[in-house]
A tleap script that builds the chain and sets N, CA, C and O, in Angstrom:
source leaprc.protein.ff14SB
mol = sequence {
  NMET PRO ALA ASP ALA HIE LEU SER PRO GLU
  PHE ILE ALA LYS GLN ARG GLN ARG LEU GLU
  ALA LEU ARG GLN GLN VAL LEU GLY GLY GLU
  LEU SER SER ASN ALA HIE ARG ARG SER PHE
  GLU GLU GLU HIE GLY ASP GLU ALA MET GLU
  PHE GLU ASP GLU ALA GLN ASP SER ALA GLN
  GLU GLU VAL ARG GLN ALA GLN ARG ASP THR
  ASP ALA GLN ARG ILE ASP HIE ILE GLU ARG
  ALA LEU ARG LYS ILE ASP ASP GLY THR TYR
  GLY TYR SER ASP LEU SER GLY LYS PRO ILE
  PRO GLN ALA ARG LEU GLU ALA THR PRO GLU
  ALA ILE PHE THR ILE ASP GLU GLU ARG ALA
  GLY GLU ARG ARG GLN CPRO
}
set mol.1.N position { 115.996 168.943 103.815 }
set mol.1.CA position { 114.893 169.730 103.298 }
set mol.1.C position { 115.265 171.206 103.448 }
set mol.1.O position { 115.796 171.601 104.487 }
set mol.2.N position { 114.999 172.017 102.442 }
set mol.2.CA position { 115.379 173.425 102.500 }
set mol.2.C position { 114.530 174.198 103.501 }
set mol.2.O position { 113.406 173.800 103.806 }
set mol.3.N position { 115.057 175.283 104.003 }
set mol.3.CA position { 114.259 176.170 104.857 }
set mol.3.C position { 113.228 176.874 103.984 }
set mol.3.O position { 113.193 176.658 102.772 }
set mol.4.N position { 112.389 177.716 104.587 }
set mol.4.CA position { 111.283 178.327 103.849 }
set mol.4.C position { 111.774 179.432 102.917 }
set mol.4.O position { 111.258 180.549 102.969 }
set mol.5.N position { 112.754 179.145 102.070 }
set mol.5.CA position { 113.357 180.141 101.183 }
set mol.5.C position { 112.360 180.721 100.194 }
set mol.5.O position { 112.495 181.879 99.798 }
set mol.6.N position { 111.373 179.955 99.788 }
set mol.6.CA position { 110.433 180.464 98.788 }
set mol.6.C position { 109.316 181.305 99.394 }
set mol.6.O position { 108.476 181.826 98.660 }
set mol.7.N position { 109.288 181.446 100.716 }
set mol.7.CA position { 108.265 182.246 101.391 }
set mol.7.C position { 108.936 183.308 102.257 }
set mol.7.O position { 109.922 183.030 102.940 }
set mol.8.N position { 108.399 184.515 102.224 }
set mol.8.CA position { 108.984 185.599 103.019 }
set mol.8.C position { 108.645 185.420 104.499 }
set mol.8.O position { 107.633 184.807 104.838 }
set mol.9.N position { 109.486 185.950 105.371 }
set mol.9.CA position { 109.184 185.899 106.805 }
set mol.9.C position { 107.853 186.580 107.137 }
set mol.9.O position { 107.141 186.138 108.038 }
set mol.10.N position { 107.517 187.636 106.425 }
set mol.10.CA position { 106.247 188.332 106.648 }
set mol.10.C position { 105.065 187.433 106.300 }
set mol.10.O position { 104.071 187.392 107.024 }
set mol.11.N position { 105.185 186.713 105.182 }
set mol.11.CA position { 104.119 185.798 104.768 }
set mol.11.C position { 103.947 184.698 105.812 }
set mol.11.O position { 102.822 184.357 106.176 }
set mol.12.N position { 105.038 184.152 106.284 }
set mol.12.CA position { 104.979 183.069 107.264 }
set mol.12.C position { 104.364 183.569 108.571 }
set mol.12.O position { 103.569 182.859 109.188 }
set mol.13.N position { 104.719 184.776 108.999 }
set mol.13.CA position { 104.133 185.345 110.225 }
set mol.13.C position { 102.626 185.527 110.060 }
set mol.13.O position { 101.856 185.251 110.981 }
set mol.14.N position { 102.213 185.990 108.889 }
set mol.14.CA position { 100.781 186.152 108.609 }
set mol.14.C position { 100.082 184.800 108.614 }
set mol.14.O position { 98.964 184.682 109.116 }
set mol.15.N position { 100.728 183.784 108.063 }
set mol.15.CA position { 100.142 182.448 108.016 }
set mol.15.C position { 99.988 181.878 109.428 }
set mol.15.O position { 98.993 181.213 109.718 }
set mol.16.N position { 100.959 182.131 110.308 }
set mol.16.CA position { 100.853 181.653 111.688 }
set mol.16.C position { 99.587 182.240 112.328 }
set mol.16.O position { 98.827 181.523 112.980 }
set mol.17.N position { 99.368 183.539 112.139 }
set mol.17.CA position { 98.176 184.180 112.696 }
set mol.17.C position { 96.906 183.569 112.112 }
set mol.17.O position { 95.945 183.312 112.838 }
set mol.18.N position { 96.903 183.342 110.819 }
set mol.18.CA position { 95.738 182.738 110.169 }
set mol.18.C position { 95.483 181.335 110.696 }
set mol.18.O position { 94.338 180.969 110.961 }
set mol.19.N position { 96.545 180.548 110.848 }
set mol.19.CA position { 96.408 179.174 111.340 }
set mol.19.C position { 95.884 179.144 112.767 }
set mol.19.O position { 95.033 178.320 113.102 }
set mol.20.N position { 96.387 180.039 113.609 }
set mol.20.CA position { 95.912 180.077 114.991 }
set mol.20.C position { 94.440 180.489 115.053 }
set mol.20.O position { 93.678 179.939 115.848 }
set mol.21.N position { 94.034 181.455 114.219 }
set mol.21.CA position { 92.628 181.869 114.177 }
set mol.21.C position { 91.759 180.737 113.628 }
set mol.21.O position { 90.658 180.498 114.124 }
set mol.22.N position { 92.253 180.045 112.606 }
set mol.22.CA position { 91.514 178.933 112.013 }
set mol.22.C position { 91.327 177.806 113.022 }
set mol.22.O position { 90.255 177.205 113.101 }
set mol.23.N position { 92.365 177.527 113.786 }
set mol.23.CA position { 92.271 176.486 114.820 }
set mol.23.C position { 91.170 176.842 115.817 }
set mol.23.O position { 90.359 175.989 116.176 }
set mol.24.N position { 91.139 178.097 116.264 }
set mol.24.CA position { 90.105 178.537 117.204 }
set mol.24.C position { 88.713 178.442 116.582 }
set mol.24.O position { 87.751 178.068 117.253 }
set mol.25.N position { 88.615 178.783 115.302 }
set mol.25.CA position { 87.326 178.725 114.607 }
set mol.25.C position { 86.821 177.286 114.525 }
set mol.25.O position { 85.656 177.019 114.819 }
set mol.26.N position { 87.681 176.370 114.131 }
set mol.26.CA position { 87.272 174.964 114.004 }
set mol.26.C position { 86.937 174.393 115.376 }
set mol.26.O position { 85.919 173.720 115.538 }
set mol.27.N position { 87.782 174.656 116.358 }
set mol.27.CA position { 87.511 174.153 117.700 }
set mol.27.C position { 86.262 174.802 118.278 }
set mol.27.O position { 85.479 174.136 118.956 }
set mol.28.N position { 86.064 176.080 118.023 }
set mol.28.CA position { 84.884 176.780 118.514 }
set mol.28.C position { 83.611 176.233 117.913 }
set mol.28.O position { 82.594 176.148 118.603 }
set mol.29.N position { 83.637 175.860 116.645 }
set mol.29.CA position { 82.467 175.271 115.998 }
set mol.29.C position { 82.084 173.954 116.624 }
set mol.29.O position { 80.899 173.667 116.791 }
set mol.30.N position { 83.069 173.147 116.973 }
set mol.30.CA position { 82.816 171.857 117.623 }
set mol.30.C position { 82.223 172.074 119.013 }
set mol.30.O position { 81.266 171.402 119.399 }
set mol.31.N position { 82.795 173.011 119.757 }
set mol.31.CA position { 82.289 173.278 121.104 }
set mol.31.C position { 80.868 173.809 121.056 }
set mol.31.O position { 80.031 173.432 121.875 }
set mol.32.N position { 80.594 174.685 120.097 }
set mol.32.CA position { 79.254 175.256 119.954 }
set mol.32.C position { 78.239 174.177 119.584 }
set mol.32.O position { 77.130 174.146 120.118 }
set mol.33.N position { 78.623 173.303 118.674 }
set mol.33.CA position { 77.743 172.215 118.252 }
set mol.33.C position { 77.412 171.299 119.428 }
set mol.33.O position { 76.259 170.909 119.610 }
set mol.34.N position { 78.412 170.963 120.215 }
set mol.34.CA position { 78.181 170.108 121.386 }
set mol.34.C position { 77.269 170.793 122.393 }
set mol.34.O position { 76.394 170.149 122.971 }
set mol.35.N position { 77.462 172.084 122.610 }
set mol.35.CA position { 76.637 172.827 123.569 }
set mol.35.C position { 75.185 172.875 123.108 }
set mol.35.O position { 74.275 172.694 123.918 }
set mol.36.N position { 74.954 173.116 121.814 }
set mol.36.CA position { 73.584 173.143 121.279 }
set mol.36.C position { 72.903 171.788 121.443 }
set mol.36.O position { 71.741 171.714 121.843 }
set mol.37.N position { 73.634 170.714 121.132 }
set mol.37.CA position { 73.055 169.379 121.240 }
set mol.37.C position { 72.731 169.053 122.702 }
set mol.37.O position { 71.672 168.498 122.997 }
set mol.38.N position { 73.638 169.396 123.604 }
set mol.38.CA position { 73.420 169.138 125.026 }
set mol.38.C position { 72.216 169.933 125.541 }
set mol.38.O position { 71.406 169.405 126.304 }
set mol.39.N position { 72.095 171.188 125.132 }
set mol.39.CA position { 70.976 172.032 125.539 }
set mol.39.C position { 69.652 171.457 125.046 }
set mol.39.O position { 68.670 171.416 125.788 }
set mol.40.N position { 69.629 171.012 123.787 }
set mol.40.CA position { 68.413 170.432 123.230 }
set mol.40.C position { 68.027 169.176 123.999 }
set mol.40.O position { 66.856 168.979 124.324 }
set mol.41.N position { 69.006 168.326 124.290 }
set mol.41.CA position { 68.717 167.086 125.009 }
set mol.41.C position { 68.216 167.364 126.421 }
set mol.41.O position { 67.360 166.643 126.935 }
set mol.42.N position { 68.748 168.405 127.044 }
set mol.42.CA position { 68.274 168.761 128.381 }
set mol.42.C position { 66.826 169.245 128.338 }
set mol.42.O position { 66.041 168.943 129.237 }
set mol.43.N position { 66.475 169.999 127.291 }
set mol.43.CA position { 65.114 170.522 127.169 }
set mol.43.C position { 64.107 169.450 126.773 }
set mol.43.O position { 62.961 169.474 127.222 }
set mol.44.N position { 64.537 168.503 125.927 }
set mol.44.CA position { 63.598 167.546 125.349 }
set mol.44.C position { 63.864 166.108 125.759 }
set mol.44.O position { 63.255 165.190 125.210 }
set mol.45.N position { 64.740 165.899 126.692 }
set mol.45.CA position { 65.166 164.543 127.049 }
set mol.45.C position { 64.066 163.644 127.585 }
set mol.45.O position { 64.135 162.428 127.411 }
set mol.46.N position { 63.056 164.206 128.231 }
set mol.46.CA position { 62.000 163.392 128.835 }
set mol.46.C position { 60.840 163.124 127.887 }
set mol.46.O position { 59.925 162.375 128.229 }
set mol.47.N position { 60.864 163.719 126.709 }
set mol.47.CA position { 59.754 163.540 125.772 }
set mol.47.C position { 59.796 162.144 125.171 }
set mol.47.O position { 60.863 161.559 124.989 }
set mol.48.N position { 58.619 161.627 124.871 }
set mol.48.CA position { 58.522 160.300 124.257 }
set mol.48.C position { 59.165 160.346 122.865 }
set mol.48.O position { 58.998 161.310 122.118 }
set mol.49.N position { 59.904 159.281 122.540 }
set mol.49.CA position { 60.572 159.208 121.240 }
set mol.49.C position { 59.735 158.380 120.274 }
set mol.49.O position { 59.194 157.338 120.643 }
set mol.50.N position { 59.639 158.835 119.080 }
set mol.50.CA position { 58.984 158.111 118.003 }
set mol.50.C position { 60.071 157.395 117.189 }
set mol.50.O position { 61.243 157.769 117.241 }
set mol.51.N position { 59.669 156.367 116.441 }
set mol.51.CA position { 60.614 155.653 115.591 }
set mol.51.C position { 61.275 156.618 114.606 }
set mol.51.O position { 62.480 156.538 114.366 }
set mol.52.N position { 60.476 157.535 114.033 }
set mol.52.CA position { 61.011 158.499 113.072 }
set mol.52.C position { 62.043 159.411 113.737 }
set mol.52.O position { 63.044 159.787 113.127 }
set mol.53.N position { 61.779 159.760 115.005 }
set mol.53.CA position { 62.737 160.596 115.735 }
set mol.53.C position { 64.065 159.869 115.892 }
set mol.53.O position { 65.131 160.461 115.720 }
set mol.54.N position { 63.995 158.582 116.221 }
set mol.54.CA position { 65.220 157.800 116.385 }
set mol.54.C position { 65.984 157.707 115.072 }
set mol.54.O position { 67.209 157.830 115.056 }
set mol.55.N position { 65.270 157.491 113.974 }
set mol.55.CA position { 65.914 157.403 112.664 }
set mol.55.C position { 66.556 158.739 112.292 }
set mol.55.O position { 67.674 158.789 111.778 }
set mol.56.N position { 65.828 159.813 112.563 }
set mol.56.CA position { 66.368 161.142 112.263 }
set mol.56.C position { 67.580 161.436 113.150 }
set mol.56.O position { 68.579 161.975 112.674 }
set mol.57.N position { 67.497 161.088 114.428 }
set mol.57.CA position { 68.626 161.292 115.332 }
set mol.57.C position { 69.844 160.503 114.863 }
set mol.57.O position { 70.972 160.993 114.915 }
set mol.58.N position { 69.604 159.282 114.407 }
set mol.58.CA position { 70.700 158.447 113.927 }
set mol.58.C position { 71.353 159.073 112.695 }
set mol.58.O position { 72.579 159.115 112.593 }
set mol.59.N position { 70.542 159.554 111.772 }
set mol.59.CA position { 71.063 160.191 110.560 }
set mol.59.C position { 71.834 161.466 110.914 }
set mol.59.O position { 72.895 161.736 110.351 }
set mol.60.N position { 71.291 162.244 111.852 }
set mol.60.CA position { 71.972 163.467 112.266 }
set mol.60.C position { 73.293 163.143 112.962 }
set mol.60.O position { 74.278 163.861 112.791 }
set mol.61.N position { 73.315 162.082 113.732 }
set mol.61.CA position { 74.548 161.692 114.417 }
set mol.61.C position { 75.613 161.273 113.406 }
set mol.61.O position { 76.796 161.550 113.604 }
set mol.62.N position { 75.204 160.607 112.326 }
set mol.62.CA position { 76.157 160.241 111.275 }
set mol.62.C position { 76.762 161.488 110.652 }
set mol.62.O position { 77.967 161.542 110.409 }
set mol.63.N position { 75.928 162.494 110.391 }
set mol.63.CA position { 76.410 163.754 109.820 }
set mol.63.C position { 77.360 164.440 110.806 }
set mol.63.O position { 78.427 164.916 110.421 }
set mol.64.N position { 76.964 164.485 112.077 }
set mol.64.CA position { 77.818 165.110 113.094 }
set mol.64.C position { 79.158 164.381 113.204 }
set mol.64.O position { 80.203 165.017 113.340 }
set mol.65.N position { 79.127 163.049 113.145 }
set mol.65.CA position { 80.373 162.290 113.246 }
set mol.65.C position { 81.271 162.566 112.042 }
set mol.65.O position { 82.483 162.719 112.190 }
set mol.66.N position { 80.683 162.630 110.866 }
set mol.66.CA position { 81.469 162.944 109.670 }
set mol.66.C position { 82.099 164.336 109.803 }
set mol.66.O position { 83.253 164.536 109.425 }
set mol.67.N position { 81.340 165.291 110.337 }
set mol.67.CA position { 81.880 166.635 110.536 }
set mol.67.C position { 82.989 166.630 111.583 }
set mol.67.O position { 84.001 167.312 111.418 }
set mol.68.N position { 82.805 165.865 112.657 }
set mol.68.CA position { 83.855 165.764 113.685 }
set mol.68.C position { 85.130 165.158 113.093 }
set mol.68.O position { 86.234 165.613 113.393 }
set mol.69.N position { 84.974 164.132 112.252 }
set mol.69.CA position { 86.135 163.512 111.616 }
set mol.69.C position { 86.859 164.511 110.722 }
set mol.69.O position { 88.087 164.591 110.736 }
set mol.70.N position { 86.088 165.274 109.940 }
set mol.70.CA position { 86.670 166.288 109.060 }
set mol.70.C position { 87.376 167.351 109.884 }
set mol.70.O position { 88.496 167.750 109.564 }
set mol.71.N position { 86.718 167.813 110.951 }
set mol.71.CA position { 87.319 168.825 111.816 }
set mol.71.C position { 88.587 168.303 112.476 }
set mol.71.O position { 89.574 169.031 112.576 }
set mol.72.N position { 88.573 167.054 112.928 }
set mol.72.CA position { 89.754 166.473 113.576 }
set mol.72.C position { 90.929 166.416 112.612 }
set mol.72.O position { 92.062 166.722 112.984 }
set mol.73.N position { 90.656 166.022 111.370 }
set mol.73.CA position { 91.729 165.972 110.380 }
set mol.73.C position { 92.240 167.378 110.084 }
set mol.73.O position { 93.442 167.589 109.923 }
set mol.74.N position { 91.326 168.329 110.015 }
set mol.74.CA position { 91.738 169.703 109.742 }
set mol.74.C position { 92.584 170.247 110.894 }
set mol.74.O position { 93.592 170.914 110.659 }
set mol.75.N position { 92.184 169.969 112.126 }
set mol.75.CA position { 92.966 170.403 113.283 }
set mol.75.C position { 94.357 169.764 113.244 }
set mol.75.O position { 95.354 170.424 113.537 }
set mol.76.N position { 94.423 168.482 112.883 }
set mol.76.CA position { 95.724 167.811 112.765 }
set mol.76.C position { 96.614 168.533 111.753 }
set mol.76.O position { 97.802 168.740 112.004 }
set mol.77.N position { 96.040 168.916 110.612 }
set mol.77.CA position { 96.813 169.611 109.577 }
set mol.77.C position { 97.217 171.006 110.041 }
set mol.77.O position { 98.328 171.456 109.761 }
set mol.78.N position { 96.323 171.692 110.749 }
set mol.78.CA position { 96.650 173.018 111.277 }
set mol.78.C position { 97.808 172.907 112.273 }
set mol.78.O position { 98.766 173.679 112.214 }
set mol.79.N position { 97.707 171.942 113.183 }
set mol.79.CA position { 98.768 171.746 114.173 }
set mol.79.C position { 100.091 171.393 113.484 }
set mol.79.O position { 101.152 171.876 113.878 }
set mol.80.N position { 100.015 170.551 112.461 }
set mol.80.CA position { 101.233 170.164 111.731 }
set mol.80.C position { 101.834 171.386 111.037 }
set mol.80.O position { 103.050 171.577 111.063 }
set mol.81.N position { 100.992 172.214 110.417 }
set mol.81.CA position { 101.485 173.412 109.731 }
set mol.81.C position { 102.156 174.358 110.730 }
set mol.81.O position { 103.190 174.948 110.419 }
set mol.82.N position { 101.583 174.508 111.918 }
set mol.82.CA position { 102.202 175.355 112.941 }
set mol.82.C position { 103.555 174.792 113.380 }
set mol.82.O position { 104.505 175.546 113.592 }
set mol.83.N position { 103.641 173.466 113.516 }
set mol.83.CA position { 104.932 172.855 113.866 }
set mol.83.C position { 105.950 173.073 112.751 }
set mol.83.O position { 107.131 173.297 113.013 }
set mol.84.N position { 105.481 173.006 111.504 }
set mol.84.CA position { 106.374 173.223 110.366 }
set mol.84.C position { 106.893 174.659 110.353 }
set mol.84.O position { 108.042 174.899 109.983 }
set mol.85.N position { 106.059 175.609 110.752 }
set mol.85.CA position { 106.538 176.993 110.868 }
set mol.85.C position { 107.650 177.040 111.904 }
set mol.85.O position { 108.692 177.656 111.679 }
set mol.86.N position { 107.426 176.393 113.032 }
set mol.86.CA position { 108.428 176.395 114.115 }
set mol.86.C position { 109.751 175.755 113.690 }
set mol.86.O position { 110.823 176.220 114.076 }
set mol.87.N position { 109.669 174.679 112.888 }
set mol.87.CA position { 110.920 174.008 112.520 }
set mol.87.C position { 111.484 174.469 111.171 }
set mol.87.O position { 112.476 173.921 110.691 }
set mol.88.N position { 110.846 175.483 110.560 }
set mol.88.CA position { 111.398 176.068 109.343 }
set mol.88.C position { 111.089 175.315 108.068 }
set mol.88.O position { 111.752 175.531 107.053 }
set mol.89.N position { 110.090 174.427 108.092 }
set mol.89.CA position { 109.762 173.663 106.880 }
set mol.89.C position { 108.373 173.986 106.327 }
set mol.89.O position { 107.874 173.284 105.448 }
set mol.90.N position { 107.751 175.048 106.842 }
set mol.90.CA position { 106.422 175.432 106.345 }
set mol.90.C position { 106.520 175.758 104.859 }
set mol.90.O position { 107.447 176.433 104.412 }
set mol.91.N position { 105.548 175.265 104.110 }
set mol.91.CA position { 105.535 175.512 102.671 }
set mol.91.C position { 106.156 174.392 101.860 }
set mol.91.O position { 106.258 174.483 100.637 }
set mol.92.N position { 106.572 173.332 102.545 }
set mol.92.CA position { 107.119 172.162 101.857 }
set mol.92.C position { 106.286 170.944 102.208 }
set mol.92.O position { 105.869 170.774 103.353 }
set mol.93.N position { 106.049 170.104 101.224 }
set mol.93.CA position { 105.225 168.915 101.391 }
set mol.93.C position { 105.818 167.950 102.403 }
set mol.93.O position { 107.021 167.690 102.405 }
set mol.94.N position { 104.955 167.422 103.264 }
set mol.94.CA position { 105.369 166.374 104.194 }
set mol.94.C position { 105.690 165.081 103.449 }
set mol.94.O position { 106.475 164.265 103.932 }
set mol.95.N position { 105.097 164.893 102.291 }
set mol.95.CA position { 105.266 163.649 101.550 }
set mol.95.C position { 106.544 163.657 100.711 }
set mol.95.O position { 107.353 162.733 100.795 }
set mol.96.N position { 106.720 164.693 99.911 }
set mol.96.CA position { 107.823 164.710 98.951 }
set mol.96.C position { 108.904 165.738 99.262 }
set mol.96.O position { 110.009 165.653 98.726 }
set mol.97.N position { 108.601 166.702 100.117 }
set mol.97.CA position { 109.546 167.781 100.370 }
set mol.97.C position { 109.513 168.867 99.311 }
set mol.97.O position { 110.277 169.830 99.385 }
set mol.98.N position { 108.633 168.720 98.322 }
set mol.98.CA position { 108.519 169.732 97.262 }
set mol.98.C position { 107.857 170.989 97.813 }
set mol.98.O position { 107.035 170.918 98.726 }
set mol.99.N position { 108.223 172.145 97.248 }
set mol.99.CA position { 107.568 173.387 97.681 }
set mol.99.C position { 106.077 173.369 97.348 }
set mol.99.O position { 105.662 172.902 96.287 }
set mol.100.N position { 105.293 173.885 98.276 }
set mol.100.CA position { 103.860 174.070 98.051 }
set mol.100.C position { 103.700 175.514 97.581 }
set mol.100.O position { 104.166 176.428 98.261 }
set mol.101.N position { 103.056 175.745 96.440 }
set mol.101.CA position { 102.943 177.117 95.928 }
set mol.101.C position { 102.279 178.061 96.936 }
set mol.101.O position { 101.358 177.681 97.659 }
set mol.102.N position { 102.769 179.288 96.961 }
set mol.102.CA position { 102.246 180.286 97.892 }
set mol.102.C position { 100.749 180.485 97.688 }
set mol.102.O position { 100.023 180.675 98.664 }
set mol.103.N position { 100.273 180.447 96.461 }
set mol.103.CA position { 98.837 180.622 96.190 }
set mol.103.C position { 98.021 179.534 96.890 }
set mol.103.O position { 96.940 179.811 97.411 }
set mol.104.N position { 98.521 178.320 96.906 }
set mol.104.CA position { 97.816 177.229 97.614 }
set mol.104.C position { 97.804 177.493 99.109 }
set mol.104.O position { 96.785 177.283 99.768 }
set mol.105.N position { 98.922 177.951 99.650 }
set mol.105.CA position { 98.995 178.240 101.081 }
set mol.105.C position { 98.094 179.416 101.460 }
set mol.105.O position { 97.548 179.458 102.563 }
set mol.106.N position { 97.944 180.363 100.545 }
set mol.106.CA position { 97.027 181.473 100.805 }
set mol.106.C position { 95.588 180.972 100.858 }
set mol.106.O position { 94.798 181.424 101.687 }
set mol.107.N position { 95.254 180.043 99.979 }
set mol.107.CA position { 93.893 179.487 99.934 }
set mol.107.C position { 93.652 178.491 101.064 }
set mol.107.O position { 92.559 178.440 101.628 }
set mol.108.N position { 94.667 177.705 101.391 }
set mol.108.CA position { 94.560 176.658 102.411 }
set mol.108.C position { 95.811 176.711 103.270 }
set mol.108.O position { 96.769 175.981 103.016 }
set mol.109.N position { 95.814 177.572 104.292 }
set mol.109.CA position { 97.043 177.759 105.067 }
set mol.109.C position { 97.529 176.494 105.765 }
set mol.109.O position { 98.711 176.384 106.092 }
set mol.110.N position { 96.626 175.534 105.998 }
set mol.110.CA position { 97.026 174.298 106.666 }
set mol.110.C position { 97.516 173.224 105.702 }
set mol.110.O position { 97.726 172.081 106.109 }
set mol.111.N position { 97.703 173.575 104.423 }
set mol.111.CA position { 98.161 172.601 103.432 }
set mol.111.C position { 99.536 172.060 103.820 }
set mol.111.O position { 100.465 172.820 104.094 }
set mol.112.N position { 99.643 170.736 103.836 }
set mol.112.CA position { 100.929 170.098 104.136 }
set mol.112.C position { 101.359 169.173 102.992 }
set mol.112.O position { 102.383 168.494 103.076 }
set mol.113.N position { 100.554 169.161 101.923 }
set mol.113.CA position { 100.864 168.400 100.715 }
set mol.113.C position { 100.621 169.287 99.507 }
set mol.113.O position { 99.871 170.260 99.587 }
set mol.114.N position { 101.249 168.955 98.391 }
set mol.114.CA position { 100.931 169.645 97.143 }
set mol.114.C position { 99.530 169.213 96.707 }
set mol.114.O position { 98.994 168.227 97.212 }
set mol.115.N position { 98.953 169.946 95.784 }
set mol.115.CA position { 97.613 169.596 95.293 }
set mol.115.C position { 97.617 168.198 94.684 }
set mol.115.O position { 96.720 167.399 94.953 }
set mol.116.N position { 98.622 167.902 93.868 }
set mol.116.CA position { 98.680 166.581 93.227 }
set mol.116.C position { 98.780 165.456 94.260 }
set mol.116.O position { 98.138 164.418 94.105 }
set mol.117.N position { 99.573 165.653 95.306 }
set mol.117.CA position { 99.701 164.631 96.354 }
set mol.117.C position { 98.386 164.454 97.105 }
set mol.117.O position { 97.992 163.332 97.423 }
set mol.118.N position { 97.714 165.557 97.385 }
set mol.118.CA position { 96.442 165.462 98.097 }
set mol.118.C position { 95.391 164.751 97.242 }
set mol.118.O position { 94.636 163.921 97.748 }
set mol.119.N position { 95.342 165.073 95.966 }
set mol.119.CA position { 94.385 164.406 95.072 }
set mol.119.C position { 94.676 162.917 94.975 }
set mol.119.O position { 93.755 162.100 94.984 }
set mol.120.N position { 95.944 162.562 94.883 }
set mol.120.CA position { 96.314 161.139 94.813 }
set mol.120.C position { 95.876 160.428 96.087 }
set mol.120.O position { 95.400 159.294 96.021 }
set mol.121.N position { 96.025 161.059 97.228 }
set mol.121.CA position { 95.596 160.472 98.500 }
set mol.121.C position { 94.085 160.303 98.562 }
set mol.121.O position { 93.591 159.303 99.082 }
set mol.122.N position { 93.349 161.278 98.031 }
set mol.122.CA position { 91.886 161.185 98.010 }
set mol.122.C position { 91.424 160.043 97.111 }
set mol.122.O position { 90.437 159.375 97.419 }
set mol.123.N position { 92.123 159.815 96.011 }
set mol.123.CA position { 91.743 158.727 95.088 }
set mol.123.C position { 91.972 157.363 95.737 }
set mol.123.O position { 91.271 156.400 95.426 }
set mol.124.N position { 92.952 157.281 96.635 }
set mol.124.CA position { 93.254 156.004 97.299 }
set mol.124.C position { 92.280 155.694 98.422 }
set mol.124.O position { 92.132 154.534 98.807 }
set mol.125.N position { 91.613 156.714 98.957 }
set mol.125.CA position { 90.679 156.487 100.058 }
set mol.125.C position { 89.408 155.857 99.523 }
set mol.125.O position { 88.984 156.144 98.403 }
set mol.126.N position { 88.791 154.976 100.349 }
set mol.126.CA position { 87.554 154.311 99.900 }
set mol.126.C position { 86.395 155.257 99.757 }
set mol.126.O position { 85.298 154.838 99.389 }
savepdb mol mol.pdb
quit
């Protein structure tokens, strides 16, 4: 696989900073969400629960779990992109080895697949 010939060292350094900030942002959002939920439960934990409250809590937990899953996948991609910077393969698809356009990396610094590969993967998911 070629080194990051299609990307300048300055661009890659900027992307590393963006990826590290993005990782902190995603992780910080998860920590903040957990703290808010824990605080609410501490304040309201002894209150009587209604059936509607349980249903609403269940629905909210499904949403939170979906967000955690999305965040976990995003963190995995961020970590992978940082490793790719370290090993000199940032900007190339993990699947095909094809270059990922700089415009895509600017929009999604954690991209590890081309747009076409990512879309094909989304179509295969249930």
